[in-house]
Backbone as numpy.savetxt, mean C-alpha at the origin, in Angstrom:
# Nx Ny Nz CAx CAy CAz Cx Cy Cz
23.45 -3.33 -11.04 23.69 -2.16 -11.92 22.74 -2.05 -13.24
22.75 -3.17 -13.83 21.95 -3.44 -15.02 20.45 -3.16 -14.69
19.95 -3.68 -13.57 18.66 -3.47 -13.22 18.34 -2.02 -12.92
19.21 -1.41 -12.24 19.12 -0.03 -11.91 19.05 0.87 -13.19
19.79 0.52 -14.28 19.75 1.38 -15.44 18.41 1.24 -16.13
18.00 -0.13 -16.32 16.69 -0.33 -16.91 15.64 0.29 -16.06
15.55 0.40 -14.70 14.58 0.91 -13.85 14.43 2.31 -14.15
15.64 3.14 -14.11 15.61 4.34 -14.38 15.03 4.98 -15.71
15.28 4.12 -16.85 14.56 4.38 -18.21 13.16 4.39 -17.97
12.68 3.38 -17.29 11.17 3.20 -17.12 10.40 4.17 -16.11
11.24 4.66 -15.17 10.62 5.47 -14.14 9.96 6.76 -14.57
10.60 7.42 -15.62 9.99 8.61 -16.05 8.54 8.48 -16.76
8.47 7.66 -17.69 7.19 7.55 -18.30 6.03 6.91 -17.22
6.45 6.07 -16.47 5.64 5.57 -15.40 5.21 6.63 -14.52
6.23 7.52 -14.06 5.78 8.51 -13.09 4.90 9.55 -13.71
5.12 9.88 -14.93 4.18 10.79 -15.61 2.70 10.33 -15.74
2.61 9.04 -16.00 1.41 8.29 -16.05 0.80 8.26 -14.59
1.66 8.02 -13.64 1.14 7.97 -12.26 0.71 9.24 -11.80
1.35 10.33 -12.15 0.85 11.71 -11.59 -0.47 11.98 -12.03
-0.89 11.59 -13.29 -2.14 11.69 -13.89 -3.18 10.89 -13.01
-2.86 9.61 -13.10 -3.91 8.66 -12.45 -4.17 8.82 -10.96
-3.00 9.10 -10.24 -3.20 9.33 -8.72 -3.73 10.56 -8.54
-3.50 11.58 -9.45 -4.03 12.83 -9.19 -5.61 12.84 -9.37
-6.06 12.11 -10.31 -7.49 11.85 -10.56 -8.18 11.26 -9.39
-7.38 10.07 -8.90 -8.00 9.33 -7.79 -8.04 10.15 -6.44
-7.06 10.98 -6.30 -7.00 11.89 -5.12 -8.14 12.93 -5.23
-8.43 13.52 -6.40 -9.50 14.39 -6.68 -10.89 13.75 -6.39
-10.97 12.47 -6.88 -12.28 11.87 -6.56 -12.41 11.55 -5.09
-11.53 11.26 -4.37 -11.55 10.99 -2.92 -11.93 12.25 -2.22
-11.32 13.49 -2.63 -11.56 14.62 -2.03 -12.92 14.93 -2.17
-13.44 14.82 -3.54 -14.72 15.01 -4.08 -15.77 14.30 -3.21
-15.39 12.98 -2.88 -16.36 12.15 -2.02 -16.54 12.78 -0.70
-15.53 13.35 0.07 -15.76 13.97 1.25 -16.57 15.25 1.10
-16.33 16.07 -0.02 -17.03 17.28 -0.19 -18.57 17.02 -0.48
-18.83 15.97 -1.04 -20.25 15.63 -1.61 -21.01 15.26 -0.32
-20.43 14.80 0.69 -20.96 14.31 1.95 -20.42 15.07 3.24
-20.45 16.13 3.37 -19.93 16.91 4.39 -20.32 16.61 5.83
-21.72 16.19 5.83 -22.25 15.85 7.17 -22.03 14.32 7.50
-21.37 13.64 6.58 -21.20 12.28 6.89 -19.81 11.85 6.59
-18.79 12.35 7.27 -17.34 12.08 6.91 -17.04 10.64 7.29
-17.88 10.09 8.32 -17.48 8.70 8.56 -17.90 7.84 7.33
-18.91 8.05 6.62 -19.42 7.13 5.57 -18.42 7.38 4.46
-17.90 8.64 4.19 -16.93 8.79 3.23 -15.58 8.02 3.54
-15.20 8.18 4.76 -14.01 7.34 5.21 -14.23 5.86 5.01
-15.36 5.39 5.35 -15.56 3.99 5.15 -15.60 3.51 3.70
-16.15 4.29 2.83 -16.17 4.03 1.41 -14.72 4.04 0.88
-13.94 5.02 1.41 -12.50 5.18 0.93 -11.66 3.92 1.33
-11.96 3.47 2.56 -11.24 2.20 3.02 -11.62 1.00 2.12
-12.83 0.93 1.92 -13.41 -0.18 1.07 -12.84 -0.15 -0.30
-12.67 1.06 -0.90 -12.32 1.26 -2.38 -10.81 1.17 -2.57
-10.08 1.62 -1.44 -8.64 1.61 -1.62 -7.91 0.41 -2.12
-8.14 -0.64 -1.57 -7.47 -1.95 -2.10 -7.74 -2.17 -3.57
-9.09 -1.97 -4.09 -9.26 -2.06 -5.48 -8.50 -1.04 -6.43
-8.52 0.19 -5.85 -7.88 1.31 -6.49 -6.31 1.06 -6.58
-5.81 0.82 -5.47 -4.39 0.42 -5.47 -3.90 -0.73 -6.31
-4.71 -1.71 -6.32 -4.45 -2.93 -7.15 -4.67 -2.59 -8.56
-5.55 -1.70 -9.04 -5.62 -1.25 -10.44 -4.56 -0.41 -10.78
-4.22 0.62 -9.93 -3.06 1.52 -10.24 -1.82 0.75 -10.42
-1.55 -0.32 -9.54 -0.27 -1.17 -9.65 -0.34 -1.77 -11.18
-1.38 -2.47 -11.49 -1.43 -3.07 -12.72 -1.24 -2.10 -13.78
-1.99 -0.96 -13.73 -1.82 0.06 -14.74 -0.48 0.56 -14.98
0.24 0.87 -13.86 1.61 1.42 -14.08 2.51 0.34 -14.49
2.38 -0.89 -13.97 3.21 -2.05 -14.58 3.02 -2.23 -16.08
1.79 -2.18 -16.48 1.41 -2.27 -17.79 1.93 -1.03 -18.67
2.02 0.11 -18.06 2.55 1.24 -18.81 4.18 0.92 -18.97
4.78 0.32 -17.97 6.27 0.08 -18.20 6.39 -1.10 -19.31
5.41 -2.11 -19.43 5.47 -3.18 -20.32 5.34 -2.55 -21.82
4.47 -1.59 -21.84 4.11 -0.93 -23.18 5.60 -0.11 -23.65
6.08 0.58 -22.81 7.39 1.20 -23.03 8.42 0.28 -23.57
8.59 -0.87 -22.96 9.46 -1.83 -23.38 9.06 -2.76 -24.52
7.81 -2.48 -25.05 7.16 -3.22 -26.04 6.98 -4.63 -25.68
6.57 -4.96 -24.47 6.27 -6.36 -24.09 4.79 -6.72 -23.98
3.96 -5.84 -24.23 2.49 -6.17 -24.25 1.79 -5.31 -25.26
0.52 -5.61 -25.46 -0.29 -4.76 -26.32 -0.87 -3.64 -25.65
-1.68 -2.79 -26.49 -2.22 -1.63 -25.86 -3.12 -1.84 -24.68
-3.28 -0.87 -23.76 -4.12 -1.27 -22.63 -5.45 -1.60 -22.84
-5.96 -2.63 -22.26 -7.24 -3.20 -22.26 -7.86 -2.72 -20.83
-8.67 -1.77 -20.70 -9.14 -1.31 -19.42 -10.08 -2.39 -18.80
-10.95 -2.91 -19.73 -11.89 -3.90 -19.19 -11.11 -5.04 -18.61
-9.99 -5.63 -19.12 -9.27 -6.69 -18.55 -8.37 -6.15 -17.44
-7.97 -4.98 -17.31 -7.20 -4.49 -16.16 -8.03 -4.38 -14.88
-9.27 -3.83 -15.11 -10.25 -3.86 -13.98 -10.59 -5.29 -13.57
-10.85 -6.13 -14.43 -11.08 -7.53 -14.06 -9.95 -8.16 -13.21
-8.76 -8.04 -13.85 -7.58 -8.57 -13.19 -7.37 -7.93 -11.85
-7.74 -6.61 -11.68 -7.54 -5.92 -10.35 -8.47 -6.68 -9.32
-9.65 -7.02 -9.58 -10.52 -7.74 -8.67 -10.21 -9.17 -8.47
-9.74 -9.84 -9.48 -9.14 -11.16 -9.41 -7.94 -11.29 -8.49
-7.05 -10.26 -8.77 -5.76 -10.24 -7.80 -5.98 -9.95 -6.46
-7.24 -9.31 -6.11 -7.63 -9.05 -4.65 -7.67 -10.44 -3.96
-7.96 -11.46 -4.53 -8.00 -12.76 -3.84 -6.59 -13.04 -3.04
-5.40 -12.64 -4.04 -4.12 -12.79 -3.51 -3.97 -11.79 -2.33
-4.42 -10.62 -2.58 -4.31 -9.57 -1.43 -4.93 -10.07 -0.24
-6.04 -10.54 -0.24 -6.83 -10.91 0.98 -6.08 -12.08 1.63
-5.52 -12.96 0.81 -4.63 -14.07 1.44 -3.46 -13.63 2.17
-2.87 -12.41 1.62 -1.77 -11.81 2.23 -2.11 -10.97 3.53
-3.15 -10.38 3.38 -3.76 -9.70 4.53 -4.04 -10.77 5.76
-4.65 -11.89 5.31 -4.95 -12.79 6.44 -3.70 -13.41 7.05
-2.71 -13.57 6.24 -1.31 -14.04 6.77 -0.75 -12.95 7.59
-0.84 -11.69 7.21 -0.15 -10.69 8.10 -1.08 -10.35 9.30
-2.36 -10.56 9.28 -3.10 -10.46 10.46 -2.81 -11.59 11.55
-2.55 -12.89 10.87 -2.20 -13.98 11.75 -0.93 -13.67 12.38
-0.04 -13.13 11.65 1.38 -12.66 12.25 1.32 -11.54 13.38
0.30 -10.72 13.02 0.11 -9.73 14.06 -0.34 -10.22 15.27
-1.35 -11.14 15.28 -1.93 -11.75 16.47 -0.85 -12.50 17.24
-0.03 -13.23 16.42 1.10 -13.98 17.06 2.05 -13.11 17.78
2.41 -12.02 17.20 3.22 -11.08 17.94 2.61 -10.50 19.14
1.21 -10.26 19.03 0.48 -9.68 20.20 0.39 -10.67 21.29
0.13 -11.95 20.95 0.04 -13.07 21.97 1.55 -13.12 22.69
2.52 -13.00 21.89 3.90 -13.08 22.50 4.08 -12.01 23.49
3.72 -10.71 23.10 3.81 -9.59 24.05 2.99 -9.78 25.31
1.83 -10.36 25.11 0.98 -10.71 26.21 1.53 -11.53 27.20
2.02 -12.64 26.79 2.58 -13.78 27.51 3.95 -13.26 28.30
4.61 -12.32 27.63 5.88 -11.86 28.30 5.48 -10.74 29.22
4.35 -10.33 29.38 3.88 -9.28 30.35 3.98 -7.97 29.78
4.36 -7.76 28.44 4.58 -6.40 28.04 3.19 -5.59 27.65
2.20 -6.48 27.55 0.91 -5.90 27.16 -0.13 -6.77 28.12
-0.99 -5.93 28.90 -2.03 -6.58 29.81 -3.19 -7.05 28.95
-3.84 -8.05 29.41 -5.10 -8.61 28.69 -6.20 -7.35 28.77
-6.38 -6.72 29.86 -7.36 -5.79 30.03 -7.25 -4.58 29.05
-5.81 -4.20 28.89 -5.60 -3.17 27.92 -5.92 -3.67 26.38
-5.56 -4.74 26.17 -5.87 -5.40 24.71 -7.27 -5.29 24.40
-8.09 -5.73 25.45 -9.56 -5.82 25.26 -10.06 -4.45 25.05
-9.63 -3.44 25.87 -10.11 -2.15 25.77 -9.73 -1.56 24.44
-8.52 -1.77 23.80 -8.03 -1.29 22.56 -9.01 -1.82 21.52
-9.28 -3.13 21.43 -10.00 -3.82 20.46 -11.43 -3.54 20.49
-11.98 -3.30 21.67 -13.47 -3.30 21.85 -13.85 -1.83 21.97
-13.09 -0.96 22.45 -13.45 0.36 22.89 -12.39 1.30 22.47
-11.92 1.48 21.20 -10.73 2.29 20.83 -10.60 3.71 21.26
-11.84 4.33 21.20 -11.93 5.81 21.59 -11.65 5.86 23.11
-12.30 5.11 23.93 -11.96 4.99 25.46 -10.56 4.60 25.69
-9.95 3.78 24.97 -8.42 3.44 25.19 -7.67 4.64 24.94
-8.01 5.51 23.80 -7.25 6.74 23.61 -7.43 7.77 24.74
-8.67 8.01 25.08 -9.17 9.05 26.02 -8.60 8.67 27.41
-8.52 7.38 27.75 -7.93 7.04 29.02 -6.36 7.10 29.15
-5.78 7.00 27.85 -4.34 6.94 27.79 -3.71 5.53 27.83
-4.72 4.52 27.77 -4.23 3.07 27.82 -3.52 2.84 26.57
-3.97 3.37 25.39 -3.35 2.96 24.13 -1.97 3.48 24.12
-1.78 4.76 24.51 -0.48 5.39 24.46 0.53 4.71 25.47
-0.15 4.13 26.60 0.84 3.47 27.59 1.41 2.18 27.01
0.82 1.53 26.14 1.15 0.38 25.42 2.46 0.50 24.41
2.89 1.82 23.99 3.93 2.08 23.27 5.18 2.16 24.14
5.84 0.95 24.04 7.09 0.83 24.87 8.24 0.43 23.74
9.43 0.28 24.31 10.52 -0.06 23.37 10.20 -1.50 22.80
9.68 -2.33 23.72 9.38 -3.76 23.17 8.44 -3.71 22.10
7.30 -3.05 22.24 6.25 -3.08 21.26 6.55 -2.45 20.11
7.60 -1.36 20.14 8.11 -0.69 19.03 8.88 -1.46 18.16
9.86 -2.30 18.81 10.63 -3.25 18.19 9.89 -4.55 17.47
8.79 -4.89 18.15 7.89 -5.97 17.69 7.24 -5.52 16.49
6.75 -4.19 16.59 5.89 -3.62 15.44 6.81 -3.49 14.31
7.99 -3.03 14.52 8.94 -2.86 13.35 9.23 -4.22 12.73
9.48 -5.30 13.48 9.67 -6.60 12.83 8.39 -7.10 12.05
7.23 -6.73 12.73 5.99 -6.99 11.98 5.96 -6.24 10.63
6.29 -5.07 10.63 6.35 -4.34 9.35 7.18 -4.85 8.22
8.34 -5.34 8.68 9.44 -5.91 7.78 8.94 -7.19 7.26
8.45 -8.00 8.17 7.96 -9.20 7.53 6.79 -9.09 6.61
5.88 -8.12 7.09 4.70 -7.85 6.18 5.19 -7.40 4.71
6.33 -6.55 4.78 6.90 -6.04 3.51 7.49 -7.17 2.69
8.02 -8.17 3.24 8.63 -9.27 2.77 7.58 -10.03 2.12
6.53 -10.31 2.84 5.37 -11.06 2.27 4.80 -10.42 1.03
4.69 -9.05 1.15 4.19 -8.36 0.03 5.05 -8.52 -1.23
6.37 -8.50 -1.05 7.25 -8.64 -2.15 7.18 -10.04 -2.90
6.67 -10.97 -2.23 6.33 -12.32 -2.83 5.23 -12.21 -3.74
4.47 -11.20 -3.62 3.24 -11.03 -4.60 3.45 -10.14 -5.73
4.66 -9.72 -5.78 4.86 -8.67 -7.01 4.91 -9.38 -8.28
5.53 -10.60 -8.48 5.51 -11.35 -9.77 4.11 -11.62 -10.16
3.21 -12.22 -9.34 1.85 -12.33 -9.73 1.07 -11.24 -10.06
1.41 -10.05 -9.45 0.71 -8.82 -9.73 1.20 -8.36 -11.27
2.60 -8.47 -11.56 3.00 -8.06 -12.85 2.39 -8.96 -13.90
2.21 -10.31 -13.52 1.72 -11.37 -14.49 0.15 -10.88 -14.81
-0.44 -10.44 -13.85 -1.76 -9.86 -14.02 -1.76 -8.80 -14.91
-0.88 -7.90 -14.89 -0.79 -6.70 -15.57 -0.53 -7.13 -17.10
0.30 -8.09 -17.24 0.76 -8.55 -18.65 -0.10 -9.62 -19.17
-1.22 -10.00 -18.50 -2.17 -10.95 -19.04 -1.57 -12.35 -19.24
-0.61 -12.66 -18.40 0.06 -14.04 -18.63 -0.41 -15.01 -17.46
-1.15 -14.33 -16.57 -1.76 -15.02 -15.37 -2.84 -15.95 -15.83
-3.33 -15.90 -16.96 -4.54 -16.74 -17.57 -4.05 -18.02 -18.09
-4.61 -19.04 -17.55 -4.40 -20.45 -18.19 -5.73 -20.91 -18.73
-5.88 -20.95 -20.06 -7.12 -21.30 -20.64 -8.12 -20.36 -20.13
-9.08 -20.67 -19.32 -10.28 -19.82 -18.81 -10.12 -19.44 -17.27
-9.09 -20.08 -16.73 -8.79 -19.83 -15.27 -7.65 -18.73 -15.02
-7.72 -18.05 -13.83 -6.76 -17.05 -13.59 -5.89 -17.51 -12.37
-4.52 -17.65 -12.73 -3.60 -18.17 -11.88 -3.05 -17.04 -10.96
-3.66 -16.73 -9.74 -3.11 -15.56 -9.01 -1.72 -15.88 -8.34
-1.15 -17.08 -8.48 0.06 -17.32 -7.85 1.27 -17.40 -8.83
0.98 -17.03 -10.16 1.99 -17.14 -11.16 3.23 -16.40 -10.58
4.40 -17.25 -10.52 5.59 -16.49 -10.23 5.61 -16.12 -8.74
4.77 -16.70 -7.88 4.79 -16.16 -6.47 6.16 -16.34 -5.86
6.67 -15.35 -5.23 7.96 -15.41 -4.46 9.18 -15.18 -5.40
9.08 -15.17 -6.63 10.28 -14.94 -7.45 10.95 -13.49 -7.18
12.19 -13.55 -7.16 13.07 -12.31 -6.82 12.66 -11.52 -5.54
11.95 -12.30 -4.63 11.49 -11.65 -3.32 12.71 -10.96 -2.60
13.89 -11.57 -2.44 14.84 -10.92 -1.71 15.51 -9.65 -2.53
15.56 -9.76 -3.78 15.88 -8.54 -4.49 14.94 -7.38 -4.28
13.72 -7.75 -4.55 12.59 -6.69 -4.47 12.50 -6.20 -3.06
12.71 -6.96 -2.06 12.63 -6.59 -0.75 13.60 -5.56 -0.38
14.99 -5.74 -0.81 16.13 -4.73 -0.64 15.60 -3.54 -1.29
15.10 -3.58 -2.49 14.87 -2.21 -3.19 13.68 -1.53 -2.40
12.70 -2.32 -1.98 11.62 -1.74 -1.17 12.15 -1.03 0.06
13.10 -1.71 0.70 13.53 -1.04 1.89 14.25 0.26 1.66
15.21 0.21 0.61 15.82 1.46 0.22 14.76 2.59 -0.11
13.82 2.16 -0.81 12.70 3.25 -1.20 12.10 3.70 0.04
11.81 2.90 1.00 11.17 3.28 2.18 11.99 4.18 3.10
13.23 3.72 3.22 14.23 4.53 3.97 14.45 5.92 3.37
14.46 5.99 2.04 14.71 7.43 1.46 13.54 8.15 1.40
12.34 7.67 1.05 11.14 8.34 0.88 10.26 8.71 2.09
10.05 7.63 2.97 9.10 7.91 4.05 9.49 8.99 4.96
10.85 9.16 5.34 11.22 10.21 6.14 10.85 11.71 5.62
11.09 11.76 4.26 10.69 13.00 3.52 9.10 13.23 3.70
8.37 12.23 3.50 6.90 12.34 3.62 6.39 12.68 5.04
7.16 12.07 6.05 6.72 12.38 7.34 7.23 13.82 7.63
8.26 14.40 7.16 8.68 15.77 7.53 7.68 16.71 6.96
7.28 16.41 5.69 6.13 17.29 4.96 4.91 17.25 5.67
4.52 16.13 6.30 3.16 15.95 6.76 3.18 16.03 8.43
4.34 16.53 8.92 4.52 16.53 10.38 3.36 17.38 10.99
3.07 18.56 10.36 1.93 19.47 10.98 0.61 18.72 11.16
0.22 17.70 10.15 -0.91 16.94 10.23 -0.83 15.81 11.38
0.30 15.30 11.52 0.56 14.35 12.53 0.41 15.06 13.99
0.98 16.22 14.06 0.80 16.94 15.42 -0.68 17.26 15.59
-1.37 17.72 14.55 -2.87 18.08 14.72 -3.64 16.70 15.23
-3.20 15.68 14.51 -3.83 14.33 14.94 -3.58 14.01 16.30
-2.42 14.07 16.65 -1.97 13.73 18.20 -2.78 14.57 19.12
-2.89 16.01 18.73 -3.60 17.01 19.59 -4.97 16.74 19.75
-5.56 16.34 18.64 -6.96 16.23 18.55 -7.37 14.91 18.12
-6.78 13.91 18.53 -7.09 12.49 18.09 -8.43 11.99 18.62
-8.85 12.48 19.68 -10.11 12.08 20.34 -11.38 12.45 19.36
-11.32 13.66 18.80 -12.43 14.18 17.91 -12.17 13.49 16.65
-11.04 13.31 16.18 -10.99 12.75 14.86 -11.40 11.34 14.86
-11.04 10.53 15.83 -11.57 9.16 15.90 -13.15 9.16 16.11
-13.61 10.06 16.92 -14.93 10.21 17.14 -15.75 10.41 15.84
-15.26 11.26 14.97 -15.72 11.51 13.60 -15.76 10.23 12.75
-14.66 9.48 12.75 -14.49 8.39 11.89 -15.56 7.31 12.33
-15.87 7.33 13.62 -16.89 6.24 14.14 -18.21 6.77 14.15
-18.36 8.08 13.61 -19.73 8.61 13.51 -20.27 9.77 14.43
-19.35 10.11 15.40 -19.80 11.17 16.28 -19.64 12.60 15.60
-20.59 13.51 15.97 -20.57 14.87 15.51 -19.60 15.81 16.38
-18.42 16.02 15.93 -17.48 16.79 16.75 -16.73 17.62 15.72
-15.97 18.72 16.27 -15.23 19.61 15.55 -13.74 19.12 15.66
-13.04 19.37 14.66 -11.50 19.09 14.80 -10.76 20.17 14.13
-9.51 20.31 14.57 -8.53 21.21 13.85 -7.79 20.86 12.81
-8.07 19.46 12.43 -7.10 18.80 11.40 -7.42 19.47 10.03
-8.82 19.81 9.82 -9.14 20.29 8.47 -8.31 21.69 8.19
-8.37 22.56 9.30 -7.74 23.79 9.17 -6.24 23.71 9.03
-5.66 22.84 9.72 -4.17 22.45 9.42 -3.87 22.06 8.11
-4.76 21.10 7.51 -4.47 20.45 6.31 -4.72 21.67 5.14
-5.65 22.62 5.37 -5.87 23.84 4.41 -4.54 24.63 4.50
-3.91 24.80 5.75 -2.89 25.57 5.79 -1.58 25.03 5.25
-1.45 23.78 5.08 -0.32 22.94 4.57 -0.68 22.38 3.40
-1.51 22.77 2.55 -1.91 22.14 1.19 -0.68 21.94 0.43
0.28 22.84 0.37 1.39 22.84 -0.39 2.26 21.49 -0.02
2.43 21.43 1.29 3.20 20.19 1.86 2.55 18.85 1.37
1.23 18.86 1.48 0.46 17.69 1.16 0.54 17.29 -0.21
0.65 18.28 -1.06 0.78 18.07 -2.46 2.22 17.51 -2.76
3.29 18.08 -2.34 4.69 17.65 -2.53 4.74 16.17 -1.82
4.07 15.78 -0.88 4.14 14.57 -0.23 3.50 13.66 -1.12
2.44 14.02 -1.80 1.81 13.14 -2.70 2.76 12.98 -4.05
3.56 13.92 -4.48 4.49 13.71 -5.60 5.43 12.62 -5.08
6.05 12.86 -3.97 7.05 12.02 -3.42 6.53 10.56 -3.29
5.44 10.29 -2.98 4.89 9.10 -2.83 4.54 8.43 -4.19
4.06 9.21 -5.07 3.94 8.79 -6.50 5.20 8.46 -7.08
6.25 9.16 -6.73 7.60 8.71 -7.36 7.94 7.60 -6.86
7.76 7.22 -5.47 8.16 6.01 -4.95 7.42 4.81 -5.49
6.17 5.03 -5.72 5.27 4.02 -6.27 5.81 3.77 -7.73
6.12 4.79 -8.41 6.61 4.58 -9.79 7.90 3.85 -9.98
8.85 4.26 -9.07 10.02 3.44 -9.01 9.88 1.88 -8.62
8.96 1.81 -7.73 8.52 0.22 -7.36 8.05 -0.46 -8.67
7.05 0.26 -9.36 6.49 -0.27 -10.45 7.52 -0.56 -11.65
8.49 0.37 -11.86 9.55 0.13 -12.81 10.46 -1.01 -12.46
10.78 -1.28 -11.13 11.64 -2.20 -10.69 10.87 -3.55 -10.93
9.56 -3.68 -10.51 8.80 -4.82 -10.74 8.58 -5.16 -12.19
8.45 -4.23 -13.04 8.29 -4.50 -14.47 9.60 -5.11 -15.01
10.83 -4.49 -14.67 12.10 -5.00 -15.18 12.40 -6.42 -14.78
12.15 -6.80 -13.39 12.43 -8.03 -12.96 11.41 -8.98 -13.74
10.18 -8.58 -13.80 9.31 -9.54 -14.61 9.59 -9.77 -15.92
10.04 -8.85 -16.58 10.36 -9.10 -17.96 11.47 -10.13 -18.15
12.51 -9.92 -17.27 13.60 -10.92 -17.22 13.23 -12.30 -16.85
12.35 -12.33 -15.87 11.81 -13.67 -15.41 11.01 -14.45 -16.56
10.24 -13.54 -17.22 9.30 -13.99 -18.26 10.11 -14.56 -19.44
11.26 -13.79 -19.83 12.07 -14.16 -20.88 12.86 -15.44 -20.53
13.27 -15.71 -19.10 13.88 -16.94 -18.74 12.88 -18.11 -18.82
11.68 -17.93 -18.63 10.50 -18.91 -18.64 10.31 -19.32 -20.02
10.36 -18.32 -20.83 10.13 -18.60 -22.30 11.15 -19.37 -22.92
12.54 -19.01 -22.47 13.61 -19.77 -22.93 13.65 -21.29 -22.48
13.22 -21.47 -21.26 13.09 -22.78 -20.74 12.23 -23.64 -21.43
10.93 -23.01 -21.77 9.98 -23.76 -22.51 10.49 -24.06 -24.01
11.39 -23.31 -24.50 11.84 -23.63 -25.89 12.77 -24.79 -25.88
13.65 -24.78 -24.78 14.61 -25.91 -24.46 13.82 -27.17 -24.35
12.70 -27.20 -23.67 11.91 -28.48 -23.48 11.29 -28.92 -24.67
10.87 -27.86 -25.51 10.26 -28.33 -26.84 11.34 -28.93 -27.75
């Protein structure tokens, strides 16, 4: 309950900051697609490449906002925040590699149990458009694969929760030891607590986002062949753009809901980090 009260106090200033920052990022991404209307695949590729860096910077920025509100750090240092974002990506890629290995392990288990055929897997990995057009990809969606994918997502979220303290340390500039950057500072601290809160956030927020964006999902399912073709460089027309324009209000509200979820997560991480840092400092004083 004490954590909840501290989190609520931090959520409002973090949320206001996040609205501005995520709004600017969303405008920049939309501008990227508008600047290159003939090359949406290039814009999509650049977005995928930039998103990890942008997300890392946003997380560091919002946690630092919470630390500033609690008077636990100095004024923002944009240069250091950008540098920390790139340095923390080393941790991110290790996490991604671990999650990918987990995904391959689950896929292997499904293959050996006979739920997924080898030919279908090869088609999905080597020729994704053909897999969708032939219906092979859709036929792989069974109760077993859904349960396996759900377990995969939960374990991935748990692994992500292990990286929250190093991320907060990067935001607070305590991940530096002399001239080196310790990207594993506090790795795994409070992971169970953070995992529970992330689950609650996901259960409360994701269904709302899904309902708001349901017309876009329906448009994607209806016209997925053209959309995947555009992403891979084909010149095709799609109904998704028209559906997005007709539901711009829902998209904006979904963005606000996502920003609120992100802000609550940042507030929780900040609060836990402050308590853990105070505990570490007290232990060091006892040793001295």
